[in-house]
Short mmCIF file of C-alpha atoms in Angstrom, two decimals:
data_model
loop_
_atom_site.label_atom_id
_atom_site.label_comp_id
_atom_site.label_asym_id
_atom_site.label_seq_id
_atom_site.Cartn_x
_atom_site.Cartn_y
_atom_site.Cartn_z
CA MET M 1 -14.37 2.98 -13.27
CA ASP M 2 -10.78 1.37 -12.97
CA SER M 3 -8.35 2.73 -11.03
CA ASP M 4 -5.01 4.24 -12.96
CA VAL M 5 -2.46 3.07 -10.54
CA ARG M 6 0.94 1.98 -12.47
CA THR M 7 2.21 -1.44 -13.42
CA ALA M 8 5.68 -2.04 -14.48
CA GLY M 9 4.68 -3.36 -17.96
CA PRO M 10 2.54 -5.67 -19.79
CA ALA M 11 3.79 -8.83 -17.51
CA ALA M 12 3.37 -6.77 -14.43
CA PRO M 13 1.85 -7.73 -11.38
CA ARG M 14 -1.86 -7.16 -10.79
CA HIS M 15 -3.70 -6.96 -7.50
CA GLN M 16 -7.74 -7.15 -7.19
CA ILE M 17 -7.68 -4.48 -4.62
CA LEU M 18 -6.34 -1.73 -7.00
CA ALA M 19 -9.10 -1.79 -9.41
CA GLU M 20 -11.09 0.89 -6.76
CA ASP M 21 -8.02 2.01 -4.84
CA HIS M 22 -8.54 5.82 -5.69
CA ALA M 23 -6.12 7.05 -3.12
CA SER M 24 -3.16 4.84 -4.41
CA ALA M 25 -3.72 6.22 -7.73
CA TRP M 26 -3.52 9.91 -6.63
CA LEU M 27 -0.44 8.72 -5.10
CA GLY M 28 0.81 7.50 -8.35
CA ILE M 29 1.68 3.99 -6.82
CA GLU M 30 3.55 1.37 -8.91
CA LEU M 31 3.01 -1.95 -8.10
CA LEU M 32 6.40 -3.87 -8.72
CA GLU M 33 5.98 -7.14 -6.98
CA VAL M 34 3.33 -8.93 -5.08
CA GLY M 35 3.22 -12.48 -3.32
CA GLU M 36 1.69 -14.25 -0.66
CA GLY M 37 2.04 -12.05 2.52
CA SER M 38 4.33 -9.62 0.47
CA ALA M 39 4.24 -6.44 -1.87
CA ARG M 40 6.81 -4.13 -3.22
CA ILE M 41 5.40 -0.80 -4.53
CA ALA M 42 6.96 2.75 -5.71
CA MET M 43 6.03 6.33 -5.71
CA THR M 44 7.90 9.53 -6.89
CA VAL M 45 7.06 12.32 -4.03
CA ARG M 46 5.65 15.43 -5.84
CA PRO M 47 5.26 18.75 -4.96
CA GLU M 48 2.03 18.60 -3.71
CA MET M 49 2.89 15.98 -0.97
CA LEU M 50 5.21 18.22 0.58
CA ASN M 51 4.37 19.85 4.18
CA GLY M 52 5.35 23.59 4.91
CA PHE M 53 9.14 22.51 5.54
CA GLY M 54 9.53 21.62 2.14
CA ILE M 55 9.68 17.57 2.74
CA ALA M 56 7.27 14.65 2.37
CA HIS M 57 4.35 15.18 4.70
CA GLY M 58 4.58 12.41 7.00
CA GLY M 59 0.59 11.54 6.06
CA MET M 60 1.73 10.70 2.58
CA ILE M 61 4.59 8.45 3.74
CA PHE M 62 2.08 6.81 5.77
CA ALA M 63 -0.42 6.37 3.16
CA PHE M 64 2.02 4.87 0.95
CA ALA M 65 3.38 2.28 3.29
CA ASP M 66 -0.60 1.77 4.30
CA SER M 67 -1.16 0.59 0.39
CA ALA M 68 1.85 -1.86 0.80
CA PHE M 69 0.60 -3.25 3.53
CA ALA M 70 -3.26 -3.54 2.37
CA LEU M 71 -1.83 -5.14 -0.82
CA ALA M 72 0.47 -7.93 1.43
CA CYS M 73 -2.65 -8.46 3.50
CA ASN M 74 -4.97 -9.27 0.74
CA PRO M 75 -4.50 -12.03 -1.93
CA ALA M 76 -4.05 -10.87 -5.39
CA SER M 77 -6.87 -12.64 -6.61
CA PRO M 78 -9.99 -13.56 -3.94
CA GLY M 79 -10.14 -17.41 -3.09
CA PRO M 80 -10.59 -19.75 -0.55
CA ASP M 81 -8.03 -21.05 1.71
CA SER M 82 -5.22 -18.43 0.88
CA ALA M 83 -1.77 -18.75 2.99
CA SER M 84 -2.91 -15.51 5.20
CA GLY M 85 -6.18 -17.15 6.39
CA ALA M 86 -9.44 -18.20 5.56
CA GLN M 87 -9.62 -15.35 3.19
CA ASP M 88 -12.35 -15.67 0.43
CA ALA M 89 -14.48 -13.64 -1.73
CA GLY M 90 -16.85 -12.81 1.17
CA THR M 91 -14.02 -11.37 3.39
CA VAL M 92 -11.35 -8.55 3.40
CA THR M 93 -7.98 -8.23 5.55
CA VAL M 94 -8.04 -4.28 7.21
CA ALA M 95 -5.82 -2.68 9.45
CA SER M 96 -6.55 -3.19 13.06
CA GLY M 97 -3.93 -0.86 14.08
CA ALA M 98 -0.49 0.83 12.75
CA ASP M 99 2.49 2.85 13.67
CA ILE M 100 5.42 4.24 12.01
CA THR M 101 8.59 5.81 12.57
CA PHE M 102 10.23 8.42 10.25
CA LEU M 103 13.99 7.88 10.18
CA SER M 104 14.81 10.25 7.38
CA PRO M 105 13.36 13.44 5.36
CA VAL M 106 12.12 12.99 1.74
CA ARG M 107 12.07 15.70 -0.95
CA ALA M 108 10.31 16.08 -4.17
CA GLY M 109 11.47 14.14 -7.17
CA GLU M 110 12.70 11.34 -4.68
CA VAL M 111 11.37 7.80 -5.56
CA LEU M 112 9.97 5.97 -2.76
CA THR M 113 9.71 1.79 -2.41
CA ALA M 114 7.86 0.12 0.23
CA VAL M 115 8.56 -3.45 0.94
CA ALA M 116 6.21 -5.13 3.01
CA GLU M 117 6.43 -8.53 4.30
CA ARG M 118 4.26 -10.90 6.98
CA ARG M 119 5.69 -11.50 9.95
CA ALA M 120 2.96 -13.36 11.70
CA ALA M 121 -0.36 -14.68 11.00
CA THR M 122 -2.89 -16.51 13.68
CA GLY M 123 -6.43 -16.67 12.76
CA ARG M 124 -8.04 -13.43 11.49
CA SER M 125 -5.07 -11.45 12.90
CA GLY M 126 -1.76 -10.99 11.05
CA LEU M 127 1.22 -8.66 11.97
CA TYR M 128 3.31 -6.57 8.93
CA ASP M 129 6.49 -4.80 8.53
CA ILE M 130 7.31 -2.54 5.89
CA THR M 131 10.05 -0.70 5.07
CA ILE M 132 10.42 2.52 3.08
CA THR M 133 13.55 3.51 1.48
CA ALA M 134 14.32 6.59 -0.55
CA HIS M 135 16.00 6.42 -3.75
CA ASP M 136 17.89 10.00 -4.97
CA GLY M 137 20.59 8.01 -6.86
CA ALA M 138 21.69 4.49 -7.14
CA ALA M 139 21.49 3.70 -3.42
CA GLY M 140 18.64 3.78 -1.36
CA ARG M 141 18.28 5.31 2.55
CA PRO M 142 15.82 4.39 4.75
CA VAL M 143 12.88 6.51 5.41
CA ALA M 144 10.09 5.15 7.59
CA GLU M 145 9.54 1.80 9.16
CA PHE M 146 5.81 0.66 9.42
CA ARG M 147 4.27 -1.93 11.42
CA GLY M 148 1.04 -2.85 10.90
CA ARG M 149 -1.63 -5.22 12.52
CA SER M 150 -4.51 -6.71 10.36
CA ARG M 151 -7.62 -8.40 11.16
CA THR M 152 -9.91 -10.53 8.08
CA VAL M 153 -13.47 -9.45 8.70
CA PRO M 154 -16.74 -9.68 6.40
CA ALA M 155 -16.62 -7.82 3.36
CA PRO M 156 -18.30 -4.40 3.44
CA ALA M 157 -21.59 -4.07 1.16
CA ARG M 158 -20.16 -1.80 -1.58
CA PRO M 159 -22.82 1.22 -2.84
CA PRO M 160 -23.93 0.94 -6.12
CA LYS M 161 -21.57 2.18 -9.02
CA ALA M 162 -22.86 5.93 -10.16
CA LYS M 163 -24.03 5.70 -13.82
CA ASP M 164 -22.40 7.68 -16.20
CA PRO M 165 -24.46 10.43 -17.17
CA SER M 166 -23.45 10.93 -20.66
#
């Protein structure tokens, strides 16, 4: 079953990891742009993403930033010798650590944008910065800064897909 992560139109960018990324699909992430070591995504904050204070739960913002991080870390189509390291169809790049600084609260209905950029890559390790902004009108305001540390590892074995009972 393919994920229903939205893209920005028929010529919109695609990324191979989104095909089975149910978390990003649930978040309602829209892939706006993807490049070697970079990605830009958007998401509208929904009421079920709010905490008891009526603002976006920090975990939702972290998950949103983490999706941008994953998209920037991994090539849109697997292949040998990508600029991010010796990544091929037999490897994936995952988080080895991450931290986030929250700067401003977010309310339901606001559109978040995350811009991920690689800062450094050495061997199988990388460093990425992701800036999250909120847009409740024409101007965006900084919401959070996320820093992710990556590691390229052998691709995990995937369980067989469940058969459709119908």
